[in-house]
């Protein structure tokens, strides 16, 4: 089986963890309802966009259609408090929710970078907000493929060396920044795709 010409960054992550499940899902796509964790992530991401768009003055109660019982179900208040106390809240992103795509082997991988910061030295810092619990071991290494794709796409987009782009996950529920130091290179990402199809 061949991959489609375009895949999402999360599909590439899944390929690294369970290629047969991904290929099966691509062969017979079945629509899925977003689960609670996806809705929680969407709610938090929307809040962060508003936070940066209004210089941090938005309170949850001011959000259009704010619903106390939904916020409580997602534990949004706790995540907001954690975010506001984090160093990210004090920084000004250069870009928020940036769509990117880049070629990895024979496929184009698409994704959306949650926030892009430019450091004082001109280097770039990409952040992906995570509302779930931090994984460990092999699962964390697999998730880092997402950051590797974003880093590669951003370096190519800006025409800068890969070493000038850092990337991190911020696990809001744990108030934990995870910055893998061994992100995959373009060649290693291509090998991941080739291995999944072998």
Short mmCIF file of N, CA and C in Angstrom, two decimals:
data_model
loop_
_atom_site.label_atom_id
_atom_site.label_comp_id
_atom_site.label_asym_id
_atom_site.label_seq_id
_atom_site.Cartn_x
_atom_site.Cartn_y
_atom_site.Cartn_z
N UNK A 1 0.84 -1.19 0.00
CA UNK A 1 0.00 0.00 0.00
C UNK A 1 0.88 1.24 0.00
N UNK A 2 0.37 2.29 -0.64
CA UNK A 2 1.06 3.58 -0.67
C UNK A 2 0.34 4.56 0.24
N UNK A 3 1.08 5.51 0.73
CA UNK A 3 0.48 6.58 1.52
C UNK A 3 -0.15 7.58 0.57
N UNK A 4 -1.15 8.33 1.02
CA UNK A 4 -1.66 9.43 0.21
C UNK A 4 -0.55 10.45 -0.03
N UNK A 5 -0.75 11.34 -0.98
CA UNK A 5 0.29 12.33 -1.27
C UNK A 5 0.47 13.33 -0.13
N UNK A 6 -0.58 13.52 0.69
CA UNK A 6 -0.52 14.42 1.85
C UNK A 6 -0.97 13.66 3.09
N UNK A 7 -0.24 13.82 4.18
CA UNK A 7 -0.67 13.25 5.46
C UNK A 7 -0.46 14.31 6.54
N UNK A 8 -1.12 14.12 7.66
CA UNK A 8 -0.95 15.05 8.78
C UNK A 8 0.27 14.63 9.61
N UNK A 9 0.77 15.58 10.37
CA UNK A 9 1.89 15.29 11.27
C UNK A 9 1.50 14.21 12.27
N UNK A 10 0.25 14.22 12.73
CA UNK A 10 -0.17 13.20 13.69
C UNK A 10 -0.23 11.81 13.04
N UNK A 11 -0.55 11.75 11.75
CA UNK A 11 -0.52 10.47 11.04
C UNK A 11 0.91 9.95 10.96
N UNK A 12 1.86 10.85 10.74
CA UNK A 12 3.27 10.44 10.71
C UNK A 12 3.71 9.92 12.08
N UNK A 13 3.25 10.57 13.14
CA UNK A 13 3.54 10.08 14.50
C UNK A 13 2.99 8.66 14.66
N UNK A 14 1.73 8.48 14.25
CA UNK A 14 1.09 7.16 14.37
C UNK A 14 1.81 6.10 13.54
N UNK A 15 2.34 6.50 12.38
CA UNK A 15 3.10 5.56 11.55
C UNK A 15 4.30 5.00 12.29
N UNK A 16 4.93 5.84 13.07
CA UNK A 16 6.08 5.40 13.85
C UNK A 16 5.72 4.44 14.96
N UNK A 17 4.48 4.57 15.48
CA UNK A 17 4.06 3.72 16.59
C UNK A 17 3.38 2.43 16.14
N UNK A 18 2.48 2.55 15.14
CA UNK A 18 1.72 1.38 14.71
C UNK A 18 1.38 1.50 13.22
N UNK A 19 2.35 1.21 12.35
CA UNK A 19 2.13 1.41 10.92
C UNK A 19 0.97 0.60 10.36
N UNK A 20 0.77 -0.63 10.83
CA UNK A 20 -0.32 -1.44 10.27
C UNK A 20 -1.68 -0.84 10.60
N UNK A 21 -1.85 -0.28 11.79
CA UNK A 21 -3.12 0.36 12.14
C UNK A 21 -3.37 1.59 11.28
N UNK A 22 -2.32 2.36 11.02
CA UNK A 22 -2.46 3.55 10.17
C UNK A 22 -2.84 3.15 8.76
N UNK A 23 -2.14 2.17 8.21
CA UNK A 23 -2.42 1.75 6.84
C UNK A 23 -3.83 1.18 6.73
N UNK A 24 -4.27 0.45 7.74
CA UNK A 24 -5.63 -0.08 7.76
C UNK A 24 -6.65 1.06 7.81
N UNK A 25 -6.37 2.05 8.64
CA UNK A 25 -7.28 3.21 8.76
C UNK A 25 -7.34 3.98 7.44
N UNK A 26 -6.20 4.08 6.75
CA UNK A 26 -6.18 4.79 5.46
C UNK A 26 -6.92 4.00 4.38
N UNK A 27 -6.85 2.67 4.47
CA UNK A 27 -7.55 1.82 3.50
C UNK A 27 -9.06 1.93 3.67
N UNK A 28 -9.49 1.94 4.92
CA UNK A 28 -10.93 1.99 5.23
C UNK A 28 -11.19 3.10 6.24
N UNK A 29 -11.21 4.35 5.75
CA UNK A 29 -11.43 5.46 6.69
C UNK A 29 -12.84 5.42 7.28
N UNK A 30 -12.90 5.61 8.58
CA UNK A 30 -14.18 5.65 9.29
C UNK A 30 -14.23 6.96 10.05
N UNK A 31 -15.29 7.76 9.81
CA UNK A 31 -15.38 9.02 10.56
C UNK A 31 -15.48 8.75 12.06
N UNK A 32 -14.78 9.58 12.83
CA UNK A 32 -14.80 9.42 14.28
C UNK A 32 -15.22 10.72 14.93
N UNK A 33 -16.04 10.60 15.96
CA UNK A 33 -16.41 11.75 16.78
C UNK A 33 -15.20 12.16 17.61
N UNK A 34 -14.94 13.47 17.73
CA UNK A 34 -13.84 13.86 18.60
C UNK A 34 -14.15 13.48 20.05
N UNK A 35 -13.18 12.91 20.72
CA UNK A 35 -13.35 12.50 22.11
C UNK A 35 -13.19 13.68 23.06
N UNK A 36 -13.34 13.38 24.34
CA UNK A 36 -13.24 14.40 25.38
C UNK A 36 -11.87 15.08 25.35
N UNK A 37 -10.80 14.30 25.16
CA UNK A 37 -9.46 14.90 25.19
C UNK A 37 -9.26 15.84 24.00
N UNK A 38 -9.82 15.48 22.83
CA UNK A 38 -9.70 16.36 21.66
C UNK A 38 -10.47 17.66 21.90
N UNK A 39 -11.65 17.55 22.48
CA UNK A 39 -12.44 18.76 22.76
C UNK A 39 -11.76 19.64 23.80
N UNK A 40 -11.16 18.99 24.78
CA UNK A 40 -10.42 19.73 25.82
C UNK A 40 -9.26 20.49 25.18
N UNK A 41 -8.53 19.83 24.30
CA UNK A 41 -7.42 20.47 23.60
C UNK A 41 -7.88 21.63 22.75
N UNK A 42 -8.99 21.45 22.05
CA UNK A 42 -9.53 22.51 21.20
C UNK A 42 -9.93 23.72 22.04
N UNK A 43 -10.57 23.47 23.18
CA UNK A 43 -10.99 24.57 24.06
C UNK A 43 -9.78 25.34 24.59
N UNK A 44 -8.74 24.62 25.01
CA UNK A 44 -7.55 25.29 25.52
C UNK A 44 -6.83 26.06 24.42
N UNK A 45 -6.68 25.46 23.25
CA UNK A 45 -6.01 26.14 22.14
C UNK A 45 -6.75 27.42 21.76
N UNK A 46 -8.07 27.37 21.76
CA UNK A 46 -8.85 28.58 21.45
C UNK A 46 -8.60 29.65 22.50
N UNK A 47 -8.53 29.24 23.77
CA UNK A 47 -8.26 30.21 24.83
C UNK A 47 -6.89 30.85 24.63
N UNK A 48 -5.86 30.05 24.32
CA UNK A 48 -4.51 30.59 24.13
C UNK A 48 -4.49 31.57 22.96
N UNK A 49 -5.18 31.23 21.87
CA UNK A 49 -5.25 32.16 20.73
C UNK A 49 -5.84 33.49 21.17
N UNK A 50 -6.92 33.43 21.93
CA UNK A 50 -7.54 34.67 22.42
C UNK A 50 -6.61 35.40 23.38
N UNK A 51 -5.92 34.67 24.22
CA UNK A 51 -5.00 35.27 25.18
C UNK A 51 -3.94 36.09 24.47
N UNK A 52 -3.31 35.51 23.48
CA UNK A 52 -2.27 36.24 22.76
C UNK A 52 -2.86 37.31 21.85
N UNK A 53 -4.07 37.08 21.37
CA UNK A 53 -4.71 38.07 20.50
C UNK A 53 -5.20 39.29 21.23
N UNK A 54 -5.40 39.17 22.55
CA UNK A 54 -5.91 40.31 23.32
C UNK A 54 -4.93 40.71 24.42
N UNK A 55 -3.67 40.47 24.18
CA UNK A 55 -2.59 40.79 25.12
C UNK A 55 -2.85 40.26 26.53
N UNK A 56 -3.48 39.10 26.60
CA UNK A 56 -3.61 38.44 27.89
C UNK A 56 -4.69 38.99 28.79
N UNK A 57 -5.62 39.75 28.27
CA UNK A 57 -6.62 40.36 29.14
C UNK A 57 -7.93 39.59 29.16
N UNK A 58 -8.02 38.49 28.42
CA UNK A 58 -9.27 37.75 28.35
C UNK A 58 -9.42 36.85 29.57
N UNK A 59 -10.57 36.91 30.20
CA UNK A 59 -10.91 35.95 31.24
C UNK A 59 -11.88 34.95 30.63
N UNK A 60 -11.92 33.74 31.19
CA UNK A 60 -12.81 32.73 30.63
C UNK A 60 -14.25 33.19 30.57
N UNK A 61 -14.70 33.92 31.57
CA UNK A 61 -16.08 34.38 31.59
C UNK A 61 -16.40 35.37 30.49
N UNK A 62 -15.37 35.98 29.89
CA UNK A 62 -15.58 36.94 28.82
C UNK A 62 -15.63 36.28 27.46
N UNK A 63 -15.24 35.03 27.37
CA UNK A 63 -15.21 34.36 26.07
C UNK A 63 -16.62 34.22 25.54
N UNK A 64 -16.82 34.49 24.24
CA UNK A 64 -18.15 34.33 23.67
C UNK A 64 -18.64 32.91 23.87
N UNK A 65 -19.84 32.76 24.39
CA UNK A 65 -20.41 31.44 24.61
C UNK A 65 -19.76 30.67 25.74
N UNK A 66 -19.07 31.36 26.63
CA UNK A 66 -18.41 30.67 27.74
C UNK A 66 -19.45 29.90 28.54
N UNK A 67 -19.13 28.70 28.87
CA UNK A 67 -20.04 27.80 29.57
C UNK A 67 -19.34 27.24 30.79
N UNK A 68 -19.77 27.64 31.97
CA UNK A 68 -19.08 27.22 33.19
C UNK A 68 -19.00 25.70 33.34
N UNK A 69 -20.09 25.00 33.02
CA UNK A 69 -20.07 23.54 33.22
C UNK A 69 -19.14 22.86 32.22
N UNK A 70 -19.00 23.40 31.02
CA UNK A 70 -18.08 22.83 30.04
C UNK A 70 -16.64 23.12 30.46
N UNK A 71 -16.39 24.37 30.89
CA UNK A 71 -15.05 24.72 31.36
C UNK A 71 -14.64 23.82 32.52
N UNK A 72 -15.58 23.55 33.43
CA UNK A 72 -15.27 22.70 34.58
C UNK A 72 -14.98 21.27 34.13
N UNK A 73 -15.76 20.78 33.17
CA UNK A 73 -15.54 19.41 32.68
C UNK A 73 -14.16 19.26 32.06
N UNK A 74 -13.70 20.28 31.38
CA UNK A 74 -12.38 20.24 30.75
C UNK A 74 -11.27 20.69 31.69
N UNK A 75 -11.63 21.14 32.90
CA UNK A 75 -10.67 21.67 33.86
C UNK A 75 -9.90 22.85 33.26
N UNK A 76 -10.61 23.64 32.48
CA UNK A 76 -10.00 24.76 31.78
C UNK A 76 -9.45 25.81 32.74
N UNK A 77 -10.14 26.06 33.84
CA UNK A 77 -9.66 27.06 34.81
C UNK A 77 -8.26 26.71 35.32
N UNK A 78 -8.04 25.44 35.63
CA UNK A 78 -6.73 25.01 36.14
C UNK A 78 -5.66 25.15 35.07
N UNK A 79 -6.00 24.78 33.82
CA UNK A 79 -5.02 24.91 32.74
C UNK A 79 -4.68 26.37 32.47
N UNK A 80 -5.69 27.22 32.52
CA UNK A 80 -5.46 28.66 32.31
C UNK A 80 -4.55 29.22 33.40
N UNK A 81 -4.82 28.84 34.65
CA UNK A 81 -3.98 29.33 35.76
C UNK A 81 -2.54 28.85 35.59
N UNK A 82 -2.37 27.59 35.19
CA UNK A 82 -1.02 27.06 34.97
C UNK A 82 -0.33 27.81 33.85
N UNK A 83 -1.05 28.02 32.76
CA UNK A 83 -0.46 28.73 31.62
C UNK A 83 -0.05 30.15 32.02
N UNK A 84 -0.94 30.86 32.72
CA UNK A 84 -0.64 32.24 33.09
C UNK A 84 0.56 32.35 34.02
N UNK A 85 0.84 31.29 34.78
CA UNK A 85 2.00 31.29 35.68
C UNK A 85 3.27 30.79 34.99
N UNK A 86 3.14 30.34 33.75
CA UNK A 86 4.30 29.80 33.03
C UNK A 86 5.07 30.90 32.31
N UNK A 87 6.31 30.64 31.95
CA UNK A 87 7.09 31.63 31.19
C UNK A 87 6.48 31.96 29.83
N UNK A 88 5.69 31.03 29.28
CA UNK A 88 5.10 31.27 27.96
C UNK A 88 4.14 32.46 27.99
N UNK A 89 3.47 32.66 29.10
CA UNK A 89 2.49 33.74 29.19
C UNK A 89 3.15 35.11 29.09
N UNK A 90 4.43 35.19 29.46
CA UNK A 90 5.15 36.46 29.44
C UNK A 90 5.79 36.76 28.09
N UNK A 91 5.85 35.76 27.23
CA UNK A 91 6.49 35.95 25.93
C UNK A 91 5.46 36.39 24.90
N UNK A 92 5.93 37.04 23.86
CA UNK A 92 5.06 37.44 22.75
C UNK A 92 5.40 36.59 21.54
N UNK A 93 4.46 35.78 21.10
CA UNK A 93 4.75 34.94 19.94
C UNK A 93 4.84 35.76 18.66
N UNK A 94 5.70 35.33 17.77
CA UNK A 94 5.76 35.94 16.44
C UNK A 94 4.57 35.47 15.61
N UNK A 95 4.16 34.23 15.85
CA UNK A 95 3.03 33.64 15.11
C UNK A 95 2.29 32.67 16.03
N UNK A 96 0.99 32.55 15.79
CA UNK A 96 0.16 31.61 16.54
C UNK A 96 -0.66 30.80 15.54
N UNK A 97 -0.76 29.50 15.78
CA UNK A 97 -1.54 28.59 14.93
C UNK A 97 -1.13 28.71 13.46
N UNK A 98 0.14 28.42 13.19
CA UNK A 98 0.70 28.56 11.85
C UNK A 98 0.60 27.24 11.09
N UNK A 99 -0.13 27.24 9.95
CA UNK A 99 -0.15 26.02 9.14
C UNK A 99 1.17 25.87 8.39
N UNK A 100 1.71 24.65 8.40
CA UNK A 100 2.96 24.37 7.69
C UNK A 100 2.82 23.05 6.95
N UNK A 101 3.66 22.91 5.94
CA UNK A 101 3.77 21.62 5.27
C UNK A 101 5.18 21.48 4.72
N UNK A 102 5.63 20.24 4.66
CA UNK A 102 6.97 19.98 4.13
C UNK A 102 7.00 18.56 3.57
N UNK A 103 7.86 18.38 2.61
CA UNK A 103 8.00 17.06 1.99
C UNK A 103 8.90 16.18 2.85
N UNK A 104 8.42 14.96 3.08
CA UNK A 104 9.20 13.93 3.77
C UNK A 104 9.15 12.71 2.86
N UNK A 105 10.23 12.47 2.15
CA UNK A 105 10.22 11.38 1.17
C UNK A 105 9.23 11.69 0.07
N UNK A 106 8.32 10.75 -0.15
CA UNK A 106 7.34 10.91 -1.23
C UNK A 106 6.03 11.55 -0.78
N UNK A 107 5.93 11.93 0.48
CA UNK A 107 4.68 12.52 0.97
C UNK A 107 4.91 13.94 1.49
N UNK A 108 3.85 14.72 1.44
CA UNK A 108 3.87 16.05 2.03
C UNK A 108 3.17 15.93 3.38
N UNK A 109 3.84 16.38 4.43
CA UNK A 109 3.29 16.30 5.78
C UNK A 109 2.82 17.69 6.18
N UNK A 110 1.57 17.75 6.62
CA UNK A 110 0.97 19.02 7.02
C UNK A 110 0.73 19.05 8.52
N UNK A 111 0.81 20.24 9.07
CA UNK A 111 0.53 20.40 10.48
C UNK A 111 0.26 21.85 10.81
N UNK A 112 0.05 22.10 12.08
CA UNK A 112 -0.23 23.46 12.55
C UNK A 112 0.56 23.68 13.83
N UNK A 113 1.51 24.61 13.77
CA UNK A 113 2.35 24.92 14.93
C UNK A 113 1.56 25.84 15.85
N UNK A 114 1.43 25.46 17.11
CA UNK A 114 0.61 26.24 18.05
C UNK A 114 1.16 27.64 18.29
N UNK A 115 2.46 27.75 18.51
CA UNK A 115 3.06 29.08 18.74
C UNK A 115 4.51 29.06 18.28
N UNK A 116 4.91 30.18 17.68
CA UNK A 116 6.29 30.35 17.22
C UNK A 116 6.84 31.61 17.87
N UNK A 117 7.92 31.45 18.60
CA UNK A 117 8.58 32.57 19.25
C UNK A 117 9.93 32.78 18.59
N UNK A 118 10.37 34.04 18.52
CA UNK A 118 11.71 34.31 18.03
C UNK A 118 12.55 34.81 19.20
N UNK A 119 13.65 34.12 19.43
CA UNK A 119 14.54 34.47 20.53
C UNK A 119 15.35 35.72 20.18
N UNK A 120 15.95 36.33 21.18
CA UNK A 120 16.74 37.55 20.99
C UNK A 120 17.89 37.34 20.01
N UNK A 121 18.41 36.11 19.94
CA UNK A 121 19.53 35.83 19.02
C UNK A 121 19.07 35.51 17.60
N UNK A 122 17.76 35.63 17.34
CA UNK A 122 17.22 35.39 16.00
C UNK A 122 16.80 33.96 15.75
N UNK A 123 17.08 33.07 16.68
CA UNK A 123 16.67 31.69 16.51
C UNK A 123 15.18 31.55 16.81
N UNK A 124 14.62 30.44 16.36
CA UNK A 124 13.19 30.21 16.50
C UNK A 124 12.90 29.15 17.56
N UNK A 125 11.78 29.31 18.25
CA UNK A 125 11.35 28.38 19.30
C UNK A 125 9.89 28.03 19.03
N UNK A 126 9.64 26.78 18.66
CA UNK A 126 8.29 26.31 18.34
C UNK A 126 7.71 25.58 19.55
N UNK A 127 6.43 25.83 19.82
CA UNK A 127 5.81 25.19 20.98
C UNK A 127 4.49 24.55 20.58
N UNK A 128 4.29 23.35 21.07
CA UNK A 128 3.02 22.65 20.88
C UNK A 128 2.39 22.46 22.26
N UNK A 129 1.22 23.07 22.46
CA UNK A 129 0.52 22.95 23.74
C UNK A 129 -0.12 21.58 23.83
N UNK A 130 0.05 20.91 24.94
CA UNK A 130 -0.57 19.60 25.17
C UNK A 130 -1.40 19.67 26.45
N UNK A 131 -2.65 19.21 26.35
CA UNK A 131 -3.53 19.27 27.52
C UNK A 131 -3.63 17.93 28.25
N UNK A 132 -3.08 16.89 27.66
CA UNK A 132 -3.08 15.59 28.32
C UNK A 132 -1.86 15.44 29.22
N UNK A 133 -1.72 14.27 29.77
CA UNK A 133 -0.57 13.96 30.62
C UNK A 133 0.65 13.65 29.76
N UNK A 134 1.80 13.98 30.30
CA UNK A 134 3.05 13.73 29.59
C UNK A 134 3.29 12.22 29.45
N UNK A 135 3.51 11.75 28.23
CA UNK A 135 3.86 10.34 28.07
C UNK A 135 5.32 10.13 28.45
N UNK A 136 5.73 8.90 28.49
CA UNK A 136 7.13 8.62 28.82
C UNK A 136 7.67 7.57 27.86
N UNK A 137 8.96 7.37 27.93
CA UNK A 137 9.61 6.31 27.17
C UNK A 137 9.38 6.37 25.68
N UNK A 138 9.04 5.21 25.13
CA UNK A 138 8.88 5.08 23.68
C UNK A 138 7.75 5.96 23.15
N UNK A 139 6.70 6.11 23.94
CA UNK A 139 5.58 6.93 23.47
C UNK A 139 6.00 8.40 23.34
N UNK A 140 6.78 8.89 24.26
CA UNK A 140 7.26 10.27 24.17
C UNK A 140 8.19 10.43 22.97
N UNK A 141 9.06 9.44 22.75
CA UNK A 141 9.94 9.50 21.58
C UNK A 141 9.13 9.52 20.29
N UNK A 142 8.06 8.73 20.24
CA UNK A 142 7.21 8.71 19.05
C UNK A 142 6.52 10.06 18.86
N UNK A 143 6.03 10.65 19.94
CA UNK A 143 5.35 11.95 19.85
C UNK A 143 6.30 13.04 19.36
N UNK A 144 7.59 12.90 19.65
CA UNK A 144 8.58 13.90 19.24
C UNK A 144 8.70 14.01 17.73
N UNK A 145 8.21 13.01 17.00
CA UNK A 145 8.20 13.09 15.53
C UNK A 145 7.42 14.32 15.08
N UNK A 146 6.34 14.63 15.79
CA UNK A 146 5.55 15.83 15.46
C UNK A 146 6.42 17.08 15.53
N UNK A 147 7.20 17.22 16.59
CA UNK A 147 8.08 18.38 16.71
C UNK A 147 9.16 18.38 15.63
N UNK A 148 9.66 17.20 15.30
CA UNK A 148 10.70 17.10 14.27
C UNK A 148 10.17 17.59 12.92
N UNK A 149 8.93 17.22 12.60
CA UNK A 149 8.32 17.68 11.34
C UNK A 149 8.14 19.19 11.37
N UNK A 150 7.62 19.72 12.47
CA UNK A 150 7.42 21.17 12.57
C UNK A 150 8.74 21.91 12.45
N UNK A 151 9.75 21.40 13.11
CA UNK A 151 11.08 22.03 13.07
C UNK A 151 11.63 22.03 11.64
N UNK A 152 11.52 20.91 10.96
CA UNK A 152 12.00 20.81 9.59
C UNK A 152 11.22 21.75 8.68
N UNK A 153 9.90 21.77 8.82
CA UNK A 153 9.07 22.64 7.98
C UNK A 153 9.41 24.10 8.21
N UNK A 154 9.60 24.48 9.48
CA UNK A 154 9.89 25.89 9.80
C UNK A 154 11.27 26.30 9.27
N UNK A 155 12.25 25.43 9.44
CA UNK A 155 13.61 25.72 8.95
C UNK A 155 13.59 25.92 7.44
N UNK A 156 12.85 25.06 6.75
CA UNK A 156 12.76 25.19 5.28
C UNK A 156 12.01 26.45 4.89
N UNK A 157 10.91 26.73 5.60
CA UNK A 157 10.11 27.91 5.30
C UNK A 157 10.90 29.20 5.47
N UNK A 158 11.69 29.26 6.53
CA UNK A 158 12.45 30.47 6.84
C UNK A 158 13.85 30.47 6.22
N UNK A 159 14.25 29.35 5.63
CA UNK A 159 15.57 29.27 5.02
C UNK A 159 16.70 29.38 6.03
N UNK A 160 16.50 28.74 7.19
CA UNK A 160 17.52 28.79 8.25
C UNK A 160 18.00 27.37 8.53
N UNK A 161 19.19 27.24 9.11
CA UNK A 161 19.68 25.90 9.47
C UNK A 161 18.76 25.25 10.52
N UNK A 162 18.65 23.95 10.45
CA UNK A 162 17.83 23.20 11.40
C UNK A 162 18.24 23.50 12.84
N UNK A 163 19.52 23.72 13.07
CA UNK A 163 20.01 24.01 14.42
C UNK A 163 19.54 25.36 14.96
N UNK A 164 18.99 26.21 14.10
CA UNK A 164 18.47 27.50 14.54
C UNK A 164 17.00 27.43 14.94
N UNK A 165 16.45 26.22 14.96
CA UNK A 165 15.04 26.04 15.31
C UNK A 165 14.96 25.01 16.44
N UNK A 166 14.40 25.44 17.58
CA UNK A 166 14.15 24.54 18.71
C UNK A 166 12.66 24.24 18.73
N UNK A 167 12.29 23.16 19.41
CA UNK A 167 10.88 22.82 19.52
C UNK A 167 10.61 22.14 20.86
N UNK A 168 9.42 22.41 21.39
CA UNK A 168 9.07 21.85 22.71
C UNK A 168 7.59 21.56 22.78
N UNK A 169 7.26 20.62 23.65
CA UNK A 169 5.88 20.41 24.08
C UNK A 169 5.74 21.11 25.42
N UNK A 170 4.59 21.76 25.64
CA UNK A 170 4.28 22.25 26.98
C UNK A 170 3.05 21.49 27.45
N UNK A 171 3.26 20.56 28.39
CA UNK A 171 2.16 19.78 28.97
C UNK A 171 1.55 20.61 30.08
N UNK A 172 0.44 21.25 29.75
CA UNK A 172 -0.18 22.23 30.65
C UNK A 172 -0.65 21.58 31.94
N UNK A 173 -1.27 20.41 31.85
CA UNK A 173 -1.80 19.76 33.05
C UNK A 173 -0.69 19.46 34.06
N UNK A 174 0.51 19.19 33.56
CA UNK A 174 1.64 18.87 34.43
C UNK A 174 2.57 20.07 34.65
N UNK A 175 2.30 21.18 33.97
CA UNK A 175 3.19 22.35 34.00
C UNK A 175 4.63 21.91 33.67
N UNK A 176 4.74 21.18 32.56
CA UNK A 176 6.00 20.54 32.22
C UNK A 176 6.39 20.85 30.78
N UNK A 177 7.57 21.41 30.61
CA UNK A 177 8.11 21.65 29.27
C UNK A 177 9.01 20.47 28.91
N UNK A 178 8.74 19.88 27.76
CA UNK A 178 9.56 18.77 27.27
C UNK A 178 10.19 19.23 25.97
N UNK A 179 11.51 19.28 25.98
CA UNK A 179 12.27 19.76 24.83
C UNK A 179 13.23 18.66 24.39
N UNK A 180 12.77 17.74 23.52
CA UNK A 180 13.65 16.65 23.09
C UNK A 180 14.89 17.21 22.39
N UNK A 181 16.04 16.66 22.74
CA UNK A 181 17.30 17.15 22.18
C UNK A 181 17.76 16.32 20.99
N UNK A 182 17.03 15.26 20.68
CA UNK A 182 17.45 14.39 19.59
C UNK A 182 16.35 14.28 18.53
N UNK A 183 15.79 15.42 18.13
CA UNK A 183 14.73 15.41 17.12
C UNK A 183 15.25 14.86 15.80
N UNK A 184 14.39 14.13 15.12
CA UNK A 184 14.77 13.49 13.86
C UNK A 184 15.12 14.52 12.79
N UNK A 185 16.07 14.15 11.96
CA UNK A 185 16.46 14.96 10.80
C UNK A 185 15.54 14.61 9.64
N UNK A 186 15.68 15.33 8.53
CA UNK A 186 14.89 15.03 7.34
C UNK A 186 15.10 13.58 6.91
N UNK A 187 16.34 13.15 6.90
CA UNK A 187 16.65 11.77 6.48
C UNK A 187 16.02 10.75 7.42
N UNK A 188 16.08 11.00 8.71
CA UNK A 188 15.49 10.07 9.68
C UNK A 188 13.97 10.01 9.55
N UNK A 189 13.34 11.13 9.23
CA UNK A 189 11.89 11.13 9.01
C UNK A 189 11.55 10.33 7.75
N UNK A 190 12.37 10.49 6.70
CA UNK A 190 12.16 9.71 5.48
C UNK A 190 12.29 8.21 5.77
N UNK A 191 13.26 7.85 6.58
CA UNK A 191 13.45 6.44 6.94
C UNK A 191 12.26 5.90 7.72
N UNK A 192 11.65 6.74 8.56
CA UNK A 192 10.46 6.33 9.30
C UNK A 192 9.34 5.97 8.33
N UNK A 193 9.14 6.82 7.31
CA UNK A 193 8.09 6.56 6.31
C UNK A 193 8.41 5.28 5.55
N UNK A 194 9.65 5.13 5.11
CA UNK A 194 10.04 3.93 4.35
C UNK A 194 9.87 2.67 5.18
N UNK A 195 10.24 2.72 6.45
CA UNK A 195 10.11 1.54 7.32
C UNK A 195 8.65 1.17 7.52
N UNK A 196 7.78 2.15 7.61
CA UNK A 196 6.35 1.88 7.82
C UNK A 196 5.74 1.19 6.61
N UNK A 197 6.27 1.48 5.44
CA UNK A 197 5.71 0.91 4.22
C UNK A 197 6.39 -0.39 3.81
N UNK A 198 7.45 -0.76 4.50
CA UNK A 198 8.21 -1.97 4.12
C UNK A 198 7.44 -3.23 4.47
#
